[in-house]
Amino acid sequence: MLYSLLAAGGGGSLTDVNLPTVIWTWVAFGVTLFALSKVAWPMLAAAMEEREIRIREGLEKAEEAERRATELLEKQEEILQKSRDEAASLLAESRAAAEHLKNEALTSAQDEIAAERDRARKEIALERAKALDELRSATIDLTLEAAGRIMQRDMKDDDHRRLADQVIGEMETRA
C-alpha cells in the first residue's frame, strides 16, 4: 500500500523528511505533554496512589483478619478440648458413682435377704417348736384319755381301735 502511494504521488521516498510537519508534530507533542503533566498526570498519579493505599490497607486488614481467625480457631480448639476433657471426667465420675450405687444397692439387698432368711428361720423354728409342744400336749391328753377309758372297761382290739379313733376325732374338733 505504501508503495502504491509513493508511486502515485510521484517522487517522495520514505527517507524524505518534511521539516514543517516534524516541527508541528513536536509542538503538538510538547503541548499535549505539558497539558497532560499539569492536568491528567497528577490526577492519575493521585488515583493510582490512592488505589495502592486501598490495596495495601485491604491486604493489612486481610492479614489481621486471618491472624484473628487463627487465634479464634486456636481458642476454639482449646475450649473444645477442655469440654471434651470435662465431659470425659464427668462421664468417668458418673460411671464410678453408678458403680458405687450399684454395689451399695447389691450389698443392701444381700443384707436384707440375709436378715429376712434369718427371721424366716427363727419364725420356722418357733412355729416348729410350738407345733411340737401342741403335738406333745395333744399326745399326752390323748394318752391320758385313752388310758382313762381303757381302765373303765375291758376292750378288744376292735374296741381299742374304735376308742382311739373316737379320741382322735374329739381332739381334732377341740383344736
mmCIF file of C-alpha atoms in Angstrom:
data_model
loop_
_atom_site.group_PDB
_atom_site.id
_atom_site.type_symbol
_atom_site.label_atom_id
_atom_site.label_comp_id
_atom_site.label_asym_id
_atom_site.label_seq_id
_atom_site.Cartn_x
_atom_site.Cartn_y
_atom_site.Cartn_z
ATOM 1 C CA MET A 1 0.000 0.000 0.000
ATOM 2 C CA LEU A 2 2.747 2.383 0.856
ATOM 3 C CA TYR A 3 4.405 1.512 -2.386
ATOM 4 C CA SER A 4 1.278 2.433 -4.349
ATOM 5 C CA LEU A 5 1.112 5.815 -2.599
ATOM 6 C CA LEU A 6 4.681 6.566 -3.376
ATOM 7 C CA ALA A 7 4.273 5.507 -6.967
ATOM 8 C CA ALA A 8 1.091 7.542 -7.401
ATOM 9 C CA GLY A 9 2.293 10.644 -5.525
ATOM 10 C CA GLY A 10 5.288 10.897 -7.601
ATOM 11 C CA GLY A 11 8.546 11.259 -6.216
ATOM 12 C CA GLY A 12 8.890 11.096 -2.456
ATOM 13 C CA SER A 13 10.681 8.343 -0.695
ATOM 14 C CA LEU A 14 10.370 7.007 2.765
ATOM 15 C CA THR A 15 13.512 8.643 3.923
ATOM 16 C CA ASP A 16 12.425 12.113 2.826
ATOM 17 C CA VAL A 17 11.659 14.310 5.842
ATOM 18 C CA ASN A 18 9.213 17.163 5.709
ATOM 19 C CA LEU A 19 10.574 19.665 8.296
ATOM 20 C CA PRO A 20 7.409 21.709 8.927
ATOM 21 C CA THR A 21 5.437 18.542 9.664
ATOM 22 C CA VAL A 22 8.104 17.345 12.053
ATOM 23 C CA ILE A 23 8.123 20.683 13.890
ATOM 24 C CA TRP A 24 4.355 20.810 14.173
ATOM 25 C CA THR A 25 4.342 17.216 15.388
ATOM 26 C CA TRP A 26 6.928 18.080 18.044
ATOM 27 C CA VAL A 27 4.997 21.173 19.112
ATOM 28 C CA ALA A 28 1.740 19.239 19.318
ATOM 29 C CA PHE A 29 3.539 16.533 21.285
ATOM 30 C CA GLY A 30 5.051 19.095 23.681
ATOM 31 C CA VAL A 31 1.729 20.913 24.238
ATOM 32 C CA THR A 32 -0.031 17.603 24.826
ATOM 33 C CA LEU A 33 2.748 16.504 27.161
ATOM 34 C CA PHE A 34 2.605 19.807 29.059
ATOM 35 C CA ALA A 35 -1.197 19.678 29.338
ATOM 36 C CA LEU A 36 -1.117 16.073 30.461
ATOM 37 C CA SER A 37 1.650 16.740 33.009
ATOM 38 C CA LYS A 38 -0.292 19.673 34.533
ATOM 39 C CA VAL A 39 -3.805 18.213 34.451
ATOM 40 C CA ALA A 40 -4.036 14.492 33.785
ATOM 41 C CA TRP A 41 -0.817 13.076 35.310
ATOM 42 C CA PRO A 42 -1.395 14.492 38.816
ATOM 43 C CA MET A 43 -4.951 13.128 38.857
ATOM 44 C CA LEU A 44 -3.820 9.753 37.506
ATOM 45 C CA ALA A 45 -0.898 9.629 39.964
ATOM 46 C CA ALA A 46 -3.207 10.542 42.860
ATOM 47 C CA ALA A 47 -5.748 7.939 41.779
ATOM 48 C CA MET A 48 -3.006 5.303 41.427
ATOM 49 C CA GLU A 49 -1.541 6.216 44.808
ATOM 50 C CA GLU A 50 -4.984 6.109 46.420
ATOM 51 C CA ARG A 51 -5.634 2.729 44.814
ATOM 52 C CA GLU A 52 -2.264 1.471 46.038
ATOM 53 C CA ILE A 53 -3.081 2.660 49.575
ATOM 54 C CA ARG A 54 -6.505 0.970 49.466
ATOM 55 C CA ILE A 55 -4.929 -2.249 48.247
ATOM 56 C CA ARG A 56 -2.250 -2.094 50.958
ATOM 57 C CA GLU A 57 -4.883 -1.389 53.645
ATOM 58 C CA GLY A 58 -7.026 -4.227 52.306
ATOM 59 C CA LEU A 59 -4.081 -6.594 52.477
ATOM 60 C CA GLU A 60 -3.259 -5.445 56.014
ATOM 61 C CA LYS A 61 -6.894 -5.917 57.055
ATOM 62 C CA ALA A 62 -6.950 -9.341 55.433
ATOM 63 C CA GLU A 63 -3.760 -10.329 57.268
ATOM 64 C CA GLU A 64 -5.227 -9.019 60.546
ATOM 65 C CA ALA A 65 -8.465 -10.889 59.926
ATOM 66 C CA GLU A 66 -6.526 -14.060 59.147
ATOM 67 C CA ARG A 67 -4.461 -13.638 62.310
ATOM 68 C CA ARG A 68 -7.617 -13.121 64.390
ATOM 69 C CA ALA A 69 -9.292 -16.074 62.720
ATOM 70 C CA THR A 70 -6.266 -18.210 63.546
ATOM 71 C CA GLU A 71 -6.342 -17.034 67.169
ATOM 72 C CA LEU A 72 -10.078 -17.710 67.392
ATOM 73 C CA LEU A 73 -9.604 -21.146 65.890
ATOM 74 C CA GLU A 74 -6.873 -21.927 68.421
ATOM 75 C CA LYS A 75 -9.086 -20.684 71.280
ATOM 76 C CA GLN A 76 -11.995 -22.687 69.927
ATOM 77 C CA GLU A 77 -9.854 -25.822 69.732
ATOM 78 C CA GLU A 78 -8.638 -25.193 73.296
ATOM 79 C CA ILE A 79 -12.193 -24.730 74.572
ATOM 80 C CA LEU A 80 -13.346 -27.800 72.662
ATOM 81 C CA GLN A 81 -10.533 -29.871 74.160
ATOM 82 C CA LYS A 82 -11.370 -28.601 77.657
ATOM 83 C CA SER A 83 -15.014 -29.504 77.058
ATOM 84 C CA ARG A 84 -14.030 -32.968 75.885
ATOM 85 C CA ASP A 85 -11.823 -33.426 78.945
ATOM 86 C CA GLU A 86 -14.596 -32.241 81.270
ATOM 87 C CA ALA A 87 -17.125 -34.485 79.557
ATOM 88 C CA ALA A 88 -14.788 -37.464 79.877
ATOM 89 C CA SER A 89 -14.186 -36.606 83.524
ATOM 90 C CA LEU A 90 -17.906 -36.258 84.240
ATOM 91 C CA LEU A 91 -18.598 -39.498 82.437
ATOM 92 C CA ALA A 92 -15.933 -41.293 84.462
ATOM 93 C CA GLU A 93 -17.306 -39.803 87.692
ATOM 94 C CA SER A 94 -20.848 -40.785 86.713
ATOM 95 C CA ARG A 95 -19.770 -44.324 85.941
ATOM 96 C CA ALA A 96 -17.913 -44.556 89.238
ATOM 97 C CA ALA A 97 -20.914 -43.169 91.141
ATOM 98 C CA ALA A 98 -23.264 -45.557 89.344
ATOM 99 C CA GLU A 99 -20.966 -48.484 90.110
ATOM 100 C CA HIS A 100 -20.776 -47.383 93.749
ATOM 101 C CA LEU A 101 -24.580 -47.079 93.969
ATOM 102 C CA LYS A 102 -24.981 -50.467 92.301
ATOM 103 C CA ASN A 103 -22.583 -52.040 94.789
ATOM 104 C CA GLU A 104 -24.351 -50.355 97.710
ATOM 105 C CA ALA A 105 -27.759 -51.495 96.448
ATOM 106 C CA LEU A 106 -26.455 -55.022 95.923
ATOM 107 C CA THR A 107 -24.898 -55.119 99.392
ATOM 108 C CA SER A 108 -28.045 -53.691 100.938
ATOM 109 C CA ALA A 109 -30.234 -56.211 99.108
ATOM 110 C CA GLN A 110 -27.961 -59.078 100.173
ATOM 111 C CA ASP A 111 -28.078 -57.856 103.779
ATOM 112 C CA GLU A 112 -31.871 -57.603 103.647
ATOM 113 C CA ILE A 113 -32.139 -61.079 102.124
ATOM 114 C CA ALA A 114 -29.862 -62.496 104.818
ATOM 115 C CA ALA A 115 -31.868 -60.748 107.550
ATOM 116 C CA GLU A 116 -35.152 -61.967 106.047
ATOM 117 C CA ARG A 117 -33.738 -65.502 105.769
ATOM 118 C CA ASP A 118 -32.637 -65.413 109.438
ATOM 119 C CA ARG A 119 -36.025 -64.056 110.501
ATOM 120 C CA ALA A 120 -37.802 -66.757 108.495
ATOM 121 C CA ARG A 121 -35.578 -69.468 110.014
ATOM 122 C CA LYS A 122 -36.291 -68.183 113.514
ATOM 123 C CA GLU A 123 -40.005 -67.980 112.756
ATOM 124 C CA ILE A 124 -39.981 -71.503 111.333
ATOM 125 C CA ALA A 125 -38.080 -72.753 114.369
ATOM 126 C CA LEU A 126 -40.596 -71.077 116.703
ATOM 127 C CA GLU A 127 -43.547 -72.479 114.757
ATOM 128 C CA ARG A 128 -41.945 -75.938 114.756
ATOM 129 C CA ALA A 129 -41.347 -75.742 118.495
ATOM 130 C CA LYS A 130 -44.903 -74.538 119.022
ATOM 131 C CA ALA A 131 -46.276 -77.338 116.841
ATOM 132 C CA LEU A 132 -44.174 -79.910 118.701
ATOM 133 C CA ASP A 133 -45.423 -78.555 122.032
ATOM 134 C CA GLU A 134 -49.017 -78.740 120.816
ATOM 135 C CA LEU A 135 -48.406 -82.247 119.471
ATOM 136 C CA ARG A 136 -46.888 -83.338 122.785
ATOM 137 C CA SER A 137 -49.740 -81.804 124.688
ATOM 138 C CA ALA A 138 -52.274 -83.403 122.400
ATOM 139 C CA THR A 139 -50.463 -86.736 122.614
ATOM 140 C CA ILE A 140 -50.443 -86.540 126.384
ATOM 141 C CA ASP A 141 -54.109 -85.594 126.507
ATOM 142 C CA LEU A 142 -54.949 -88.371 124.072
ATOM 143 C CA THR A 143 -52.898 -90.883 126.006
ATOM 144 C CA LEU A 144 -54.461 -89.889 129.296
ATOM 145 C CA GLU A 145 -57.958 -90.003 127.900
ATOM 146 C CA ALA A 146 -57.353 -93.305 126.176
ATOM 147 C CA ALA A 147 -55.868 -94.740 129.353
ATOM 148 C CA GLY A 148 -58.828 -93.489 131.372
ATOM 149 C CA ARG A 149 -61.323 -95.103 129.047
ATOM 150 C CA ILE A 150 -59.340 -98.305 128.888
ATOM 151 C CA MET A 151 -59.336 -98.506 132.668
ATOM 152 C CA GLN A 152 -63.057 -98.267 132.850
ATOM 153 C CA ARG A 153 -63.737 -101.196 130.544
ATOM 154 C CA ASP A 154 -62.111 -104.249 129.176
ATOM 155 C CA MET A 155 -61.912 -103.951 125.386
ATOM 156 C CA LYS A 156 -60.980 -105.984 122.388
ATOM 157 C CA ASP A 157 -58.646 -104.922 119.587
ATOM 158 C CA ASP A 158 -61.519 -103.543 117.578
ATOM 159 C CA ASP A 159 -62.703 -101.701 120.624
ATOM 160 C CA HIS A 160 -59.218 -100.197 121.123
ATOM 161 C CA ARG A 161 -59.202 -99.005 117.521
ATOM 162 C CA ARG A 162 -62.655 -97.538 117.749
ATOM 163 C CA LEU A 163 -61.796 -95.826 121.013
ATOM 164 C CA ALA A 164 -58.538 -94.358 119.605
ATOM 165 C CA ASP A 165 -60.398 -93.102 116.533
ATOM 166 C CA GLN A 166 -63.049 -91.563 118.772
ATOM 167 C CA VAL A 167 -60.448 -89.830 120.993
ATOM 168 C CA ILE A 168 -58.549 -88.516 117.965
ATOM 169 C CA GLY A 169 -61.761 -87.221 116.446
ATOM 170 C CA GLU A 170 -62.630 -85.444 119.671
ATOM 171 C CA MET A 171 -59.165 -83.924 119.843
ATOM 172 C CA GLU A 172 -59.433 -82.678 116.261
ATOM 173 C CA THR A 173 -62.759 -80.986 116.981
ATOM 174 C CA ARG A 174 -61.236 -79.244 120.019
ATOM 175 C CA ALA A 175 -58.283 -77.884 118.047
#
